[in-house]
CSV table of C-alpha atoms and ligand atoms in Angstrom, one decimal:
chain,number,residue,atom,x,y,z
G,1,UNK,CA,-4.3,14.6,17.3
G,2,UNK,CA,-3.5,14.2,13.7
G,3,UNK,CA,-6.6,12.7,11.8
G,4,UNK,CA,-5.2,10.2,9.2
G,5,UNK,CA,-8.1,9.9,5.8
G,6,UNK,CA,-6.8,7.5,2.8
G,7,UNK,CA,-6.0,9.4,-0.4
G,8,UNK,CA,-7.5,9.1,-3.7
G,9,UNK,CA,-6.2,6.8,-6.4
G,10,UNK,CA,-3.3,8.9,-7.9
G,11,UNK,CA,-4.7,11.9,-5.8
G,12,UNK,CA,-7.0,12.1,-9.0
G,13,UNK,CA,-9.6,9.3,-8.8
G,14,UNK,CA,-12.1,9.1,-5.6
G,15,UNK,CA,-14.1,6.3,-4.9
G,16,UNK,CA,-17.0,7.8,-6.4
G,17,UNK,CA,-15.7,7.6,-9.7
G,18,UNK,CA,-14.8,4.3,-8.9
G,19,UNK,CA,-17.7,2.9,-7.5
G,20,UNK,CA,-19.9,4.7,-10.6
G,21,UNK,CA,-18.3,2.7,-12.7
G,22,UNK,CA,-18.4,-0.7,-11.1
G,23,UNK,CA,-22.0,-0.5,-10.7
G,24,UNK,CA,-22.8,-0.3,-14.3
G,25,UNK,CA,-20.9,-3.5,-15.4
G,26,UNK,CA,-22.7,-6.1,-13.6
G,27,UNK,CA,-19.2,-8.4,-13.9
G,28,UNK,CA,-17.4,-6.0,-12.2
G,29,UNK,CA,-19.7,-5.2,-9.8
G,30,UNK,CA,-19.7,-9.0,-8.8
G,31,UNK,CA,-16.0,-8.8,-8.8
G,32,UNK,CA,-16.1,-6.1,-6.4
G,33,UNK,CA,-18.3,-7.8,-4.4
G,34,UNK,CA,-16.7,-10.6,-4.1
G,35,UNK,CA,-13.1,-8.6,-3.2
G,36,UNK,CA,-14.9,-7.2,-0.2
G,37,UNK,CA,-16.1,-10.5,0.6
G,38,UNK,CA,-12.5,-12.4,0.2
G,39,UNK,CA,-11.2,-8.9,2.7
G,40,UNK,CA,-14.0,-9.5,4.8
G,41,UNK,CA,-13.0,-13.1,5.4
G,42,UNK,CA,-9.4,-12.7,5.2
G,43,UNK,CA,-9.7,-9.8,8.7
G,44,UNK,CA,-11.2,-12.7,10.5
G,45,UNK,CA,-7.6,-14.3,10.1
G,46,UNK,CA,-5.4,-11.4,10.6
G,47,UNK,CA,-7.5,-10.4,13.7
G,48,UNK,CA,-7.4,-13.6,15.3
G,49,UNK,CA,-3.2,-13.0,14.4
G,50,UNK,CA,-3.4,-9.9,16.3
G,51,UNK,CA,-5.0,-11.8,19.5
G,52,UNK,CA,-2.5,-14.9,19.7
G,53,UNK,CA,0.0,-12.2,19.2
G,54,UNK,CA,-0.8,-10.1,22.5
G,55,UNK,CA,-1.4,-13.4,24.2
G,56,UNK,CA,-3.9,-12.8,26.9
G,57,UNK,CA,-3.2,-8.7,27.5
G,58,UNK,CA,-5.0,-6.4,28.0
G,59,UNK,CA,-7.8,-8.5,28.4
G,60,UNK,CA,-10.5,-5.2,27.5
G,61,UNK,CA,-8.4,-5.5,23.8
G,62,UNK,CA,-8.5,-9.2,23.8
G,63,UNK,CA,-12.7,-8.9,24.4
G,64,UNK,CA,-13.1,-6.0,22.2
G,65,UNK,CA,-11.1,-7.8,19.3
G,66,UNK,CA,-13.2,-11.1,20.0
G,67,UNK,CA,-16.0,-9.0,19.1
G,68,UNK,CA,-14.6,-7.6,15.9
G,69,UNK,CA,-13.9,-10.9,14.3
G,70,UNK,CA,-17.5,-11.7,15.2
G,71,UNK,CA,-18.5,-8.3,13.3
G,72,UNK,CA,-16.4,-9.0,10.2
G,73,UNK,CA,-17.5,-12.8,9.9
G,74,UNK,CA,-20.8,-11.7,9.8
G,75,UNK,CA,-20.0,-9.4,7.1
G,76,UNK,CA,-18.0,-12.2,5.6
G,77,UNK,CA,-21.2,-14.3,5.7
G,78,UNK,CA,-23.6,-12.0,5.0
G,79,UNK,CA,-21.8,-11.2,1.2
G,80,UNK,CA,-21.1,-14.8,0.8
G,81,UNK,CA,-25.0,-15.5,1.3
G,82,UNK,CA,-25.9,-12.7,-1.7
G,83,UNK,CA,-22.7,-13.8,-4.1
G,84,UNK,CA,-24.0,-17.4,-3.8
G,85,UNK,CA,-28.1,-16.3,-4.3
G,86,UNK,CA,-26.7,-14.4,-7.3
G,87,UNK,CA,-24.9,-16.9,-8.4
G,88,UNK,CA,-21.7,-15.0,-8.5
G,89,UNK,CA,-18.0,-16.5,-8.1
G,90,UNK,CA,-17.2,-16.8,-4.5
G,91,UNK,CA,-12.9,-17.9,-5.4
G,92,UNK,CA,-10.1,-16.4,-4.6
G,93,UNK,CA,-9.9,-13.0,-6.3
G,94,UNK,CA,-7.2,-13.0,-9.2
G,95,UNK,CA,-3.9,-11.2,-8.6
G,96,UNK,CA,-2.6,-9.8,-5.4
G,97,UNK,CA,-5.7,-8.2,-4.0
G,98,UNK,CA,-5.8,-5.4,-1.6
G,99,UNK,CA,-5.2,-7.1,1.9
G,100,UNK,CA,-2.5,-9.4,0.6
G,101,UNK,CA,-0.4,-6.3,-0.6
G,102,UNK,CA,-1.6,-4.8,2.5
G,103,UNK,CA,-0.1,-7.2,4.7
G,104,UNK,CA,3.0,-7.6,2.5
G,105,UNK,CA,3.9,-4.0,3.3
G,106,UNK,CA,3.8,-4.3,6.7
G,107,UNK,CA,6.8,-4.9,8.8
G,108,UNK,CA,5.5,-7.7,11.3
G,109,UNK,CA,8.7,-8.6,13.4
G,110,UNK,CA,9.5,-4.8,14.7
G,111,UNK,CA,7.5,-5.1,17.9
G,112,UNK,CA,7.7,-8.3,20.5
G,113,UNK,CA,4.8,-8.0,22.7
G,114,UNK,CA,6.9,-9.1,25.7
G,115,UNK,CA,9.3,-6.4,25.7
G,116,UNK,CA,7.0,-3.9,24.5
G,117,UNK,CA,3.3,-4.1,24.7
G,118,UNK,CA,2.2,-0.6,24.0
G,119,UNK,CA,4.1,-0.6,20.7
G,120,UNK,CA,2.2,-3.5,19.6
G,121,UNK,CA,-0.8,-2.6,20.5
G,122,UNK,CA,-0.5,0.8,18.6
G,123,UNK,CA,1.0,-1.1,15.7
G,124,UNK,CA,-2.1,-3.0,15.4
G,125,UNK,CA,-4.5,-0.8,16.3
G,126,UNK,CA,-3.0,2.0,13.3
G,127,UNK,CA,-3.0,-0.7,11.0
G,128,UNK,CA,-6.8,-1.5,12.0
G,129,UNK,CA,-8.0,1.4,11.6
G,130,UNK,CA,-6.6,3.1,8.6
G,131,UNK,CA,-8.4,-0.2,6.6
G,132,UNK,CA,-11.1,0.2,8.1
G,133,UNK,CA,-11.6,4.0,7.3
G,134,UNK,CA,-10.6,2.9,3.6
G,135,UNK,CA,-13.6,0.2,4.0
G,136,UNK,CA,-15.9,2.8,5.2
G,137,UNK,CA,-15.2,5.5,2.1
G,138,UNK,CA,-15.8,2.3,-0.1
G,139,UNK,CA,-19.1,1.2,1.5
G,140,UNK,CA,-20.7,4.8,1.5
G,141,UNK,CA,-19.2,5.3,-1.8
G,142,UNK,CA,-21.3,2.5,-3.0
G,143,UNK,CA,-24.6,3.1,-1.2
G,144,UNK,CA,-24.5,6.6,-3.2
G,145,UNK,CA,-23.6,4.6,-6.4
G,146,UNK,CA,-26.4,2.3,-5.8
G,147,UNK,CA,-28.9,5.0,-5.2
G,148,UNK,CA,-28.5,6.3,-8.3
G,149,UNK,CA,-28.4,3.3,-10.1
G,150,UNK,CA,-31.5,1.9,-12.0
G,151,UNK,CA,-33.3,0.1,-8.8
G,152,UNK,CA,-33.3,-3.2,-10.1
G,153,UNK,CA,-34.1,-6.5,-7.5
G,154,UNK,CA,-30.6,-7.3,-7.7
G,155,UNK,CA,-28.9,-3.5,-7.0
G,156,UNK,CA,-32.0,-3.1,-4.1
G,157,UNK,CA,-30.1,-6.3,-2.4
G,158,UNK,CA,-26.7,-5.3,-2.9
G,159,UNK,CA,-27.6,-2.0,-1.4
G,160,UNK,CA,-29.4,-3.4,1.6
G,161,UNK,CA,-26.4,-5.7,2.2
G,162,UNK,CA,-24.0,-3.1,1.9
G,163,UNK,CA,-26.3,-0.3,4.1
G,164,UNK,CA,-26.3,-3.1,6.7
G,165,UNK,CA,-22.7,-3.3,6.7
G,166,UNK,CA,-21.3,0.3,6.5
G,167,UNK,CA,-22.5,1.3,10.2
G,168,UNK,CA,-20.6,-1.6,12.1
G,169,UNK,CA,-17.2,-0.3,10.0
G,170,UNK,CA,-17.8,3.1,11.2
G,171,UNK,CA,-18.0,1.6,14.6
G,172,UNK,CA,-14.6,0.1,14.3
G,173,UNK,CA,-13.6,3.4,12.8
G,174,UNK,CA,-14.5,5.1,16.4
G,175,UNK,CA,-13.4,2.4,18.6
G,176,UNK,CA,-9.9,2.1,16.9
G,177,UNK,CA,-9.7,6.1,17.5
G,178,UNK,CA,-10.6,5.6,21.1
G,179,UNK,CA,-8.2,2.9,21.4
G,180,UNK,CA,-5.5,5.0,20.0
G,181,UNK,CA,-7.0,8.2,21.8
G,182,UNK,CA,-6.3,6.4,25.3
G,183,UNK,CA,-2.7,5.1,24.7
G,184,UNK,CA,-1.6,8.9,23.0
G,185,UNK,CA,-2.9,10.2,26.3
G,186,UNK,CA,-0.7,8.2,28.5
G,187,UNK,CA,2.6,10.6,28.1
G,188,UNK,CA,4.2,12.7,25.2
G,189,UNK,CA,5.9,9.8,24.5
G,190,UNK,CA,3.0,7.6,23.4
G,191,UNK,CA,1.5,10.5,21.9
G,192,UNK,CA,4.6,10.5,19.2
G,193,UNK,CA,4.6,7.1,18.9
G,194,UNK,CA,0.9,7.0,17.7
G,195,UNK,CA,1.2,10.0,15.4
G,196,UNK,CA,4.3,7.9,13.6
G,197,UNK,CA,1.9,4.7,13.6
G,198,UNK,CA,-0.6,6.3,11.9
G,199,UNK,CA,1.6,8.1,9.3
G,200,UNK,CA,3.5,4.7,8.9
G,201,UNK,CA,0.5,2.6,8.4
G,202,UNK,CA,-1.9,5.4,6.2
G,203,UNK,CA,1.2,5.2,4.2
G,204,UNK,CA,1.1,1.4,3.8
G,205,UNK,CA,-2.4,1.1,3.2
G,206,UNK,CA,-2.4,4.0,0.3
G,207,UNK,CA,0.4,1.8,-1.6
G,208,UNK,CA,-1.5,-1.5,-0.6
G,209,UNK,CA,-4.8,0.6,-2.0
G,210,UNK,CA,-2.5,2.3,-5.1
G,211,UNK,CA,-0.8,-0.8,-6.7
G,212,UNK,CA,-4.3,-3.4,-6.3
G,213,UNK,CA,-5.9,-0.1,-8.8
G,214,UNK,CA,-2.6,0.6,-10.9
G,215,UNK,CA,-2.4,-2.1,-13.6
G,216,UNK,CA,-1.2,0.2,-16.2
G,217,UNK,CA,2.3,0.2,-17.9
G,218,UNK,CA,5.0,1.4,-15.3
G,219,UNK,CA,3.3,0.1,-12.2
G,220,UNK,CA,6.2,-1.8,-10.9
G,221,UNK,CA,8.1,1.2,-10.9
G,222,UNK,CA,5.3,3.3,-9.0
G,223,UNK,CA,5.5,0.6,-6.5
G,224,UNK,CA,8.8,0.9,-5.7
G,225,UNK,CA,8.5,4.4,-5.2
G,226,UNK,CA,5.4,3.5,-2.6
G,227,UNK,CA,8.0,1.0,-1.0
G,228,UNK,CA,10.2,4.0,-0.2
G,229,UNK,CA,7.4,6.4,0.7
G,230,UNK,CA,6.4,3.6,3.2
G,231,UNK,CA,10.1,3.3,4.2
G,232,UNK,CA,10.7,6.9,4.8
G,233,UNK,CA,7.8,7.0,7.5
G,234,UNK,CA,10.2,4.7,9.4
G,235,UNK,CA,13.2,5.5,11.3
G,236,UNK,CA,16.7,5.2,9.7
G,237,UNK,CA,17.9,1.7,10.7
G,238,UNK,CA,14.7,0.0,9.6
G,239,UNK,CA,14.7,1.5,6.6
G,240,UNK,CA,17.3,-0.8,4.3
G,241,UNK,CA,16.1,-3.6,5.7
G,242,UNK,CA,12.7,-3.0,5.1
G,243,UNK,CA,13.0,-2.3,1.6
G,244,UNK,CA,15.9,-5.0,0.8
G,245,UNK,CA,13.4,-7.6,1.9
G,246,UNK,CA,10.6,-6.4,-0.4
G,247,UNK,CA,12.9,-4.6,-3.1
G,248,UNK,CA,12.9,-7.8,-5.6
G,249,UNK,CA,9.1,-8.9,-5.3
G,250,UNK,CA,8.4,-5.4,-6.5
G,251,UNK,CA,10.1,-4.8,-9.6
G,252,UNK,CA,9.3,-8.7,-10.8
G,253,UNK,CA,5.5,-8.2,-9.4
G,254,UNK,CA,4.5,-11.6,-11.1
G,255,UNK,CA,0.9,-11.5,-9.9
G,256,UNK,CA,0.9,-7.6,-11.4
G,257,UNK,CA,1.7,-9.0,-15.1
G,258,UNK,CA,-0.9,-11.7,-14.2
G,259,UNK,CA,-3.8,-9.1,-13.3
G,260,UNK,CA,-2.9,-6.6,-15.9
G,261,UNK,CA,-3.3,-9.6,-18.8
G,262,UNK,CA,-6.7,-10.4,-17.3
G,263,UNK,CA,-7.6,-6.9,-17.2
G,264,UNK,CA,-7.2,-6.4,-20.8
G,265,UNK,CA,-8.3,-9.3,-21.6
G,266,UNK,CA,-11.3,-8.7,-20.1
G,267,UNK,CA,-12.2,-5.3,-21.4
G,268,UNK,CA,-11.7,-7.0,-25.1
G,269,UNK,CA,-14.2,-9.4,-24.4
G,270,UNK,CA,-16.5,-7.4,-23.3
G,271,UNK,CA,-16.5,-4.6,-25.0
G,272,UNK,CA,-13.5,-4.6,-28.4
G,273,UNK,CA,-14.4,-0.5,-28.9
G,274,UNK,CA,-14.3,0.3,-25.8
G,275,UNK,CA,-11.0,-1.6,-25.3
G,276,UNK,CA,-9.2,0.7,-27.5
G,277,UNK,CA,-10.8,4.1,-26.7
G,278,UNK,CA,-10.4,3.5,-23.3
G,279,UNK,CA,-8.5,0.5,-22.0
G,280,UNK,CA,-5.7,1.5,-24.6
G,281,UNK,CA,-4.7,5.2,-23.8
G,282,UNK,CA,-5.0,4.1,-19.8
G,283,UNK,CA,-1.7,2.1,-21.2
G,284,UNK,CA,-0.2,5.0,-23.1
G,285,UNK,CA,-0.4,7.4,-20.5
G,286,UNK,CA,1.1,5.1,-17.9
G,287,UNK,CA,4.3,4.7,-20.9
G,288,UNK,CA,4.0,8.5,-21.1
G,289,UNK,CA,3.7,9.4,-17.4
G,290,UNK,CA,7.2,7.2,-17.1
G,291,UNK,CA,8.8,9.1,-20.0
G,292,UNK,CA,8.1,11.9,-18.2
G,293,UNK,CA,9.8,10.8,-14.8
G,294,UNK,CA,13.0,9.6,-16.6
G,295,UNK,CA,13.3,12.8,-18.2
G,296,UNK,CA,12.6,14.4,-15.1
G,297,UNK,CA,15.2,12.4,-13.2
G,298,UNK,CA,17.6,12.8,-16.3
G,299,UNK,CA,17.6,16.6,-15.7
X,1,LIG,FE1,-16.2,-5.6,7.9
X,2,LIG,FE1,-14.4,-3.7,10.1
């Protein structure tokens, strides 16, 4: 069976790089802790969703789920205790962060569980499990960024929340593969349909991933072109629907002009030299990288 990974940012920029980074700007790496926190919290939600929604059936899903939301509270709770003893902001993140877009993307009235039980079930289950193999390159990303890291009191903490975290995700990793392994099994059918679920939703979740990173200029058109990626792993007749209904959210993106505003301002505060060596050409290229498209496209 097809083994779905997440991408890199731009097919350029690994969570590595990322995490590097984060771990040397204390605010940032508080941001980002609070981000997973916020996700962490928000699963508890959308799993407890994905019960109501198969109401009582299978009953092995409906236990094994149960147990989930238990796992991710916990991690909810354990990030909020560290955040609050280090007296970091435990809000809302700004902007449209990762498991809003996330859920945005997905289509959520295609299956009815009463007419069609497998199809939910693999809908749910894809969409589980390609977050929580994105959760699980972020987590071991950040263990190795913390390891080399000066070993301050506060980074030693971090790491040993994190380290107690990161085996539980790759547990959800391996029982959302079982879950899917067993359905695929049950005829050629089921099979196809799980190989287009996981195409579908590894597709979602790299545009979810792609537009809460890309805040420089030309982002709204990127994420159209991710909405019709998304689209195009769907068959024909959803397709205009599907991207009618998200088409004008899009190209306005208000909470995109809201995040890319506190970005900058941000990196001017911080740091006014580094704001223009960096944070400046991050702006030009994503003019330039659009210059290039419409010429491409005016060819
Ligand atoms: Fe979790
Ligand atoms: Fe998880």
């Amino acid at each position: 069976m097809t083994v779905t990974y997440p991408r890199k940012f731009q097919n350029t920029l690994g969570a590595r790089d990322i995490l590097k980074r984060v771990v040397s700007d204390r605010e940032l790496h508080l941001m980002t802790l609070n981000r997973y926190r916020y996700s962490e919290q928000r699963s508890c939600k959308d799993l407890t969703e994905v019960i109501e929604k198969l109401d009582g059936q299978p009953p092995e899903l409906i236990r094994d789920l149960s147990h989930h939301i238990c796992d991710e509270a916990r991690h909810s709770m354990w990030l909020t205790d560290l955040l609050v003893e280090l007296g970091a902001n435990v809000g809302n993140p700004p902007g449209m962060p990762y498991i809003d877009e996330f859920e945005w993307l997905l289509d959520k009235n295609t299956h009815d569980p009463k007419t069609n039980l497998d199809d939910t079930i693999i809908a749910g289950m894809a969409a589980i499990n390609i977050t929580e193999k994105r959760g699980c390159e972020y987590f071991s990303a950040h263990i190795h960024a913390l390891k080399q890291a000066p070993q301050t009191a506060e980074n030693i903490k971090i790491r040993e929340t994190i380290e107690k975290i990161l085996p539980e995700e790759a547990g959800h990793v391996r029982w959302g593969n079982h879950w899917l392994g067993q359905i695929a099994a049950k005829s050629p059918e089921h099979r196809q349909k799980v190989e287009q679920a996981k195409r579908k939703y590894a597709a979602i979740e790299q545009a979810a991933y792609e537009s809460g990173m890309d805040i420089t200029l030309g982002a709204e058109l990127r994420r159209v072109t991710r909405l019709v990626e998304v689209s195009n792993t769907m068959p024909l007749w959803e397709r205009p629907q599907y991207l009618m209904e998200r088409l004008p959210q899009a190209l306005l993106a208000p909470e995109l002009q809201f995040t890319r505003i506190q970005a900058a301002q941000k990196a001017w505060q911080r740091n006014p030299q580094e704001f223009m060596e960096k944070f400046v050409p991050m702006f030009l290229n994503g003019i330039k990288k659009n210059e290039i498209t419409k010429e491409k496209n005016s060819v």
